[in-house]
Short mmCIF file of C-alpha atoms in Angstrom, two decimals:
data_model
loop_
_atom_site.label_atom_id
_atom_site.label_comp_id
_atom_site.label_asym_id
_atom_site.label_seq_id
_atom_site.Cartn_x
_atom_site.Cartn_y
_atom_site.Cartn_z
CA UNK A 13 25.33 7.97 13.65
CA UNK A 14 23.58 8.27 10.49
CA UNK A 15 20.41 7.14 8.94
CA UNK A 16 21.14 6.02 5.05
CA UNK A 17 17.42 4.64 4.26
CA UNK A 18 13.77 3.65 5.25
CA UNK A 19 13.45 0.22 4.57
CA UNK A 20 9.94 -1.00 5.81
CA UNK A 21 6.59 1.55 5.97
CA UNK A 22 3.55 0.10 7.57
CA UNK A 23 -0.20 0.23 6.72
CA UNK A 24 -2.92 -1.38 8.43
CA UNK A 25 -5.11 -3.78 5.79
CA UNK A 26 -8.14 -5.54 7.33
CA UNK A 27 -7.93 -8.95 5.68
CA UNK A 28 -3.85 -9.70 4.95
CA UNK A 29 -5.18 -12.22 2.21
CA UNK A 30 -7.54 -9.85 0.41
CA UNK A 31 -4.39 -7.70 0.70
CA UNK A 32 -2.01 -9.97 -1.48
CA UNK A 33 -4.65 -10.19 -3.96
CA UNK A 34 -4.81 -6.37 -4.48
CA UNK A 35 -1.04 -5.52 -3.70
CA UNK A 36 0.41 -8.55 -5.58
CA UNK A 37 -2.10 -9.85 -7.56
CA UNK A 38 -3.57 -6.24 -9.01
CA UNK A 39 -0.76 -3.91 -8.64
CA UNK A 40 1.90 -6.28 -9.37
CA UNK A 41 4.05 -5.89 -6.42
CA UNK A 42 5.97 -9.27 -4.95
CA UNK A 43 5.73 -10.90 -1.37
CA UNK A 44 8.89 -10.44 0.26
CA UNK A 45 8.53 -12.11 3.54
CA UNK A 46 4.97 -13.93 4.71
CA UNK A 47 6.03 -15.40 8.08
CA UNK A 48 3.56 -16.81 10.81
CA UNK A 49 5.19 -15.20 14.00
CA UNK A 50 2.65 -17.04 16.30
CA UNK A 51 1.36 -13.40 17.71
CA UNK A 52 1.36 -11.76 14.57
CA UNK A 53 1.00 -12.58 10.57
CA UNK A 54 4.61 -10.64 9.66
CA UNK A 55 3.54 -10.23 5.69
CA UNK A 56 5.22 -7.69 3.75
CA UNK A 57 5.50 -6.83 -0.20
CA UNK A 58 7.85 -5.01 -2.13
CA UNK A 59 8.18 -3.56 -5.44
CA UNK A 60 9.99 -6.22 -8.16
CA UNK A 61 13.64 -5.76 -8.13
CA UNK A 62 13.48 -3.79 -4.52
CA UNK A 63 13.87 -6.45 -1.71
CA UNK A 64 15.56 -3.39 0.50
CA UNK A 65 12.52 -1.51 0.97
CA UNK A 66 8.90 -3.05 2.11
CA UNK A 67 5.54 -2.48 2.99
CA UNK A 68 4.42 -4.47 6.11
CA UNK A 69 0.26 -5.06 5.16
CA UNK A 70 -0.64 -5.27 9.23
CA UNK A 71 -3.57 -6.37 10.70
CA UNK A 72 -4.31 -4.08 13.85
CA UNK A 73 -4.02 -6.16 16.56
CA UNK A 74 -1.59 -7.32 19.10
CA UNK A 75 0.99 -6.87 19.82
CA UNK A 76 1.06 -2.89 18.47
CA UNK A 77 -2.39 -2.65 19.64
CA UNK A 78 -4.46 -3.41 22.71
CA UNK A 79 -8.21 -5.23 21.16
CA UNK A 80 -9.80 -1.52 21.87
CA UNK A 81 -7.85 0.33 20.17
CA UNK A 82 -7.66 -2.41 17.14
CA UNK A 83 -11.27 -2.38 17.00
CA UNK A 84 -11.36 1.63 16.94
CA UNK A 85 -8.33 1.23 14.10
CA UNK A 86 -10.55 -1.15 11.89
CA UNK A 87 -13.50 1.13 12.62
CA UNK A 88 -11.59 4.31 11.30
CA UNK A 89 -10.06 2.31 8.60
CA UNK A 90 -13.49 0.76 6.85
CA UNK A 91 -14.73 4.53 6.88
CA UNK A 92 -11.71 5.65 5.07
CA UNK A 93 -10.38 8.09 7.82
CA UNK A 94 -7.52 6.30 8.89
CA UNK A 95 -5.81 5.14 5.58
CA UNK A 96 -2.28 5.29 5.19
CA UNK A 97 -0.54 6.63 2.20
CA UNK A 98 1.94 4.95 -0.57
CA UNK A 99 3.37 7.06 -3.30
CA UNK A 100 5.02 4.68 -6.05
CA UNK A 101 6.31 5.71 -9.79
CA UNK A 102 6.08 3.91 -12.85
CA UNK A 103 7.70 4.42 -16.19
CA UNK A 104 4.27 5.49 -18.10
CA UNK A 105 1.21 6.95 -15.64
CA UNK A 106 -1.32 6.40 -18.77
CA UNK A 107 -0.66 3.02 -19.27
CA UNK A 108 -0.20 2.05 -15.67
CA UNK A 109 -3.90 3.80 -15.24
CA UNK A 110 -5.32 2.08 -17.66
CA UNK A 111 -3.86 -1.32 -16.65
CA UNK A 112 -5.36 -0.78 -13.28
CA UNK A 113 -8.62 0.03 -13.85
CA UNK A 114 -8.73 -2.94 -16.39
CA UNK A 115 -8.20 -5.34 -13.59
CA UNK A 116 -11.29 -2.62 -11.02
CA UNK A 117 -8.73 -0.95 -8.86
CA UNK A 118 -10.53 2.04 -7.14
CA UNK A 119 -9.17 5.22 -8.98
CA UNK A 120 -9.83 8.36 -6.79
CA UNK A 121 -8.47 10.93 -9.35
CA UNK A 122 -7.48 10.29 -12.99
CA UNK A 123 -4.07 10.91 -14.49
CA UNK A 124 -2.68 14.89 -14.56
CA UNK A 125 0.11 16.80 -15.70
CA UNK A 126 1.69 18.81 -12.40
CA UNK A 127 4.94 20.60 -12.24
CA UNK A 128 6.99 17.36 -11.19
CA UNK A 129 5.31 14.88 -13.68
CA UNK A 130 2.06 12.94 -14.40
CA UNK A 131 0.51 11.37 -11.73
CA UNK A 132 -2.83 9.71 -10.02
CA UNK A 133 -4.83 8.09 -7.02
CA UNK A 134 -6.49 5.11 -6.35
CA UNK A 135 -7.21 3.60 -3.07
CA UNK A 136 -6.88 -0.32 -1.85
CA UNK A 137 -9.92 -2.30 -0.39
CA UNK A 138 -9.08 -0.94 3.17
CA UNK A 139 -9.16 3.24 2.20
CA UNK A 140 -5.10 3.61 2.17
CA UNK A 141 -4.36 6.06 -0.59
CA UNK A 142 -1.83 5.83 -3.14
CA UNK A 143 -0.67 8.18 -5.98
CA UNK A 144 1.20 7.02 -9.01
CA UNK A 145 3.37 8.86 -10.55
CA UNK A 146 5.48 9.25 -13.60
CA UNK A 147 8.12 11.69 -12.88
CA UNK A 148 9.78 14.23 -15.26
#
């Protein structure tokens, strides 16, 4: 048996909605499934053109999490010690930066040059980090 890719990651957003608008509507990603499972919101996005890999935007909560520990998860997550991390490229770091912070994204460190390309952070509504990078 052999594993031949990751197809869904997982980070834990606080408002799913608020989530689309920043994922979808900021960062230009595109839903790929938003299904009411009755227990759970199953909504996940995924970079245009990439259907085989997502990102499930989870609300913690059942059935992953008991309501303690949820609470404890949104608690760490508003005070930015429990975000998850995303690491995306793009064809052109620069522009990409400066299309974000057009549209207000959080940036937590500007674009650099490092010895495997150009790249920088910003950080969704909920404190998951994310780097962009343009790589050489």
């Amino acid at each position: 048996m052999t594993m031949n890719a990751i197809s869904r990651s997982q980070i834990y957003v606080l408002d799913q909605d608020e989530a689309l608008d920043f994922y979808v509507g900021k960062l230009g990603l595109e839903v790929h499934t938003d299904a009411d499972l009755g227990f759970m919101r199953w909504l996940t996005v995924n970079v245009p053109g990439d259907r085989q890999r997502e990102i499930l935007l989870e609300k913690p909560g059942p059935p992953a999490l008991d309501p303690a520990t949820a609470e404890q998860v949104r608690e760490l997550l508003t005070k930015g010690a429990l975000g998850g991390y995303l690491f995306m490229t793009t064809d052109d770091a620069h522009k990409t930066y400066e299309d974000l912070v057009a549209k207000g994204v959080d940036v937590t460190d500007e674009p650099a040059e490092r010895p495997y390309g150009i790249d920088f952070g910003i950080r969704d509504p909920f404190g998951n980090r994310i780097r962009i990078g343009q790589m050489f």
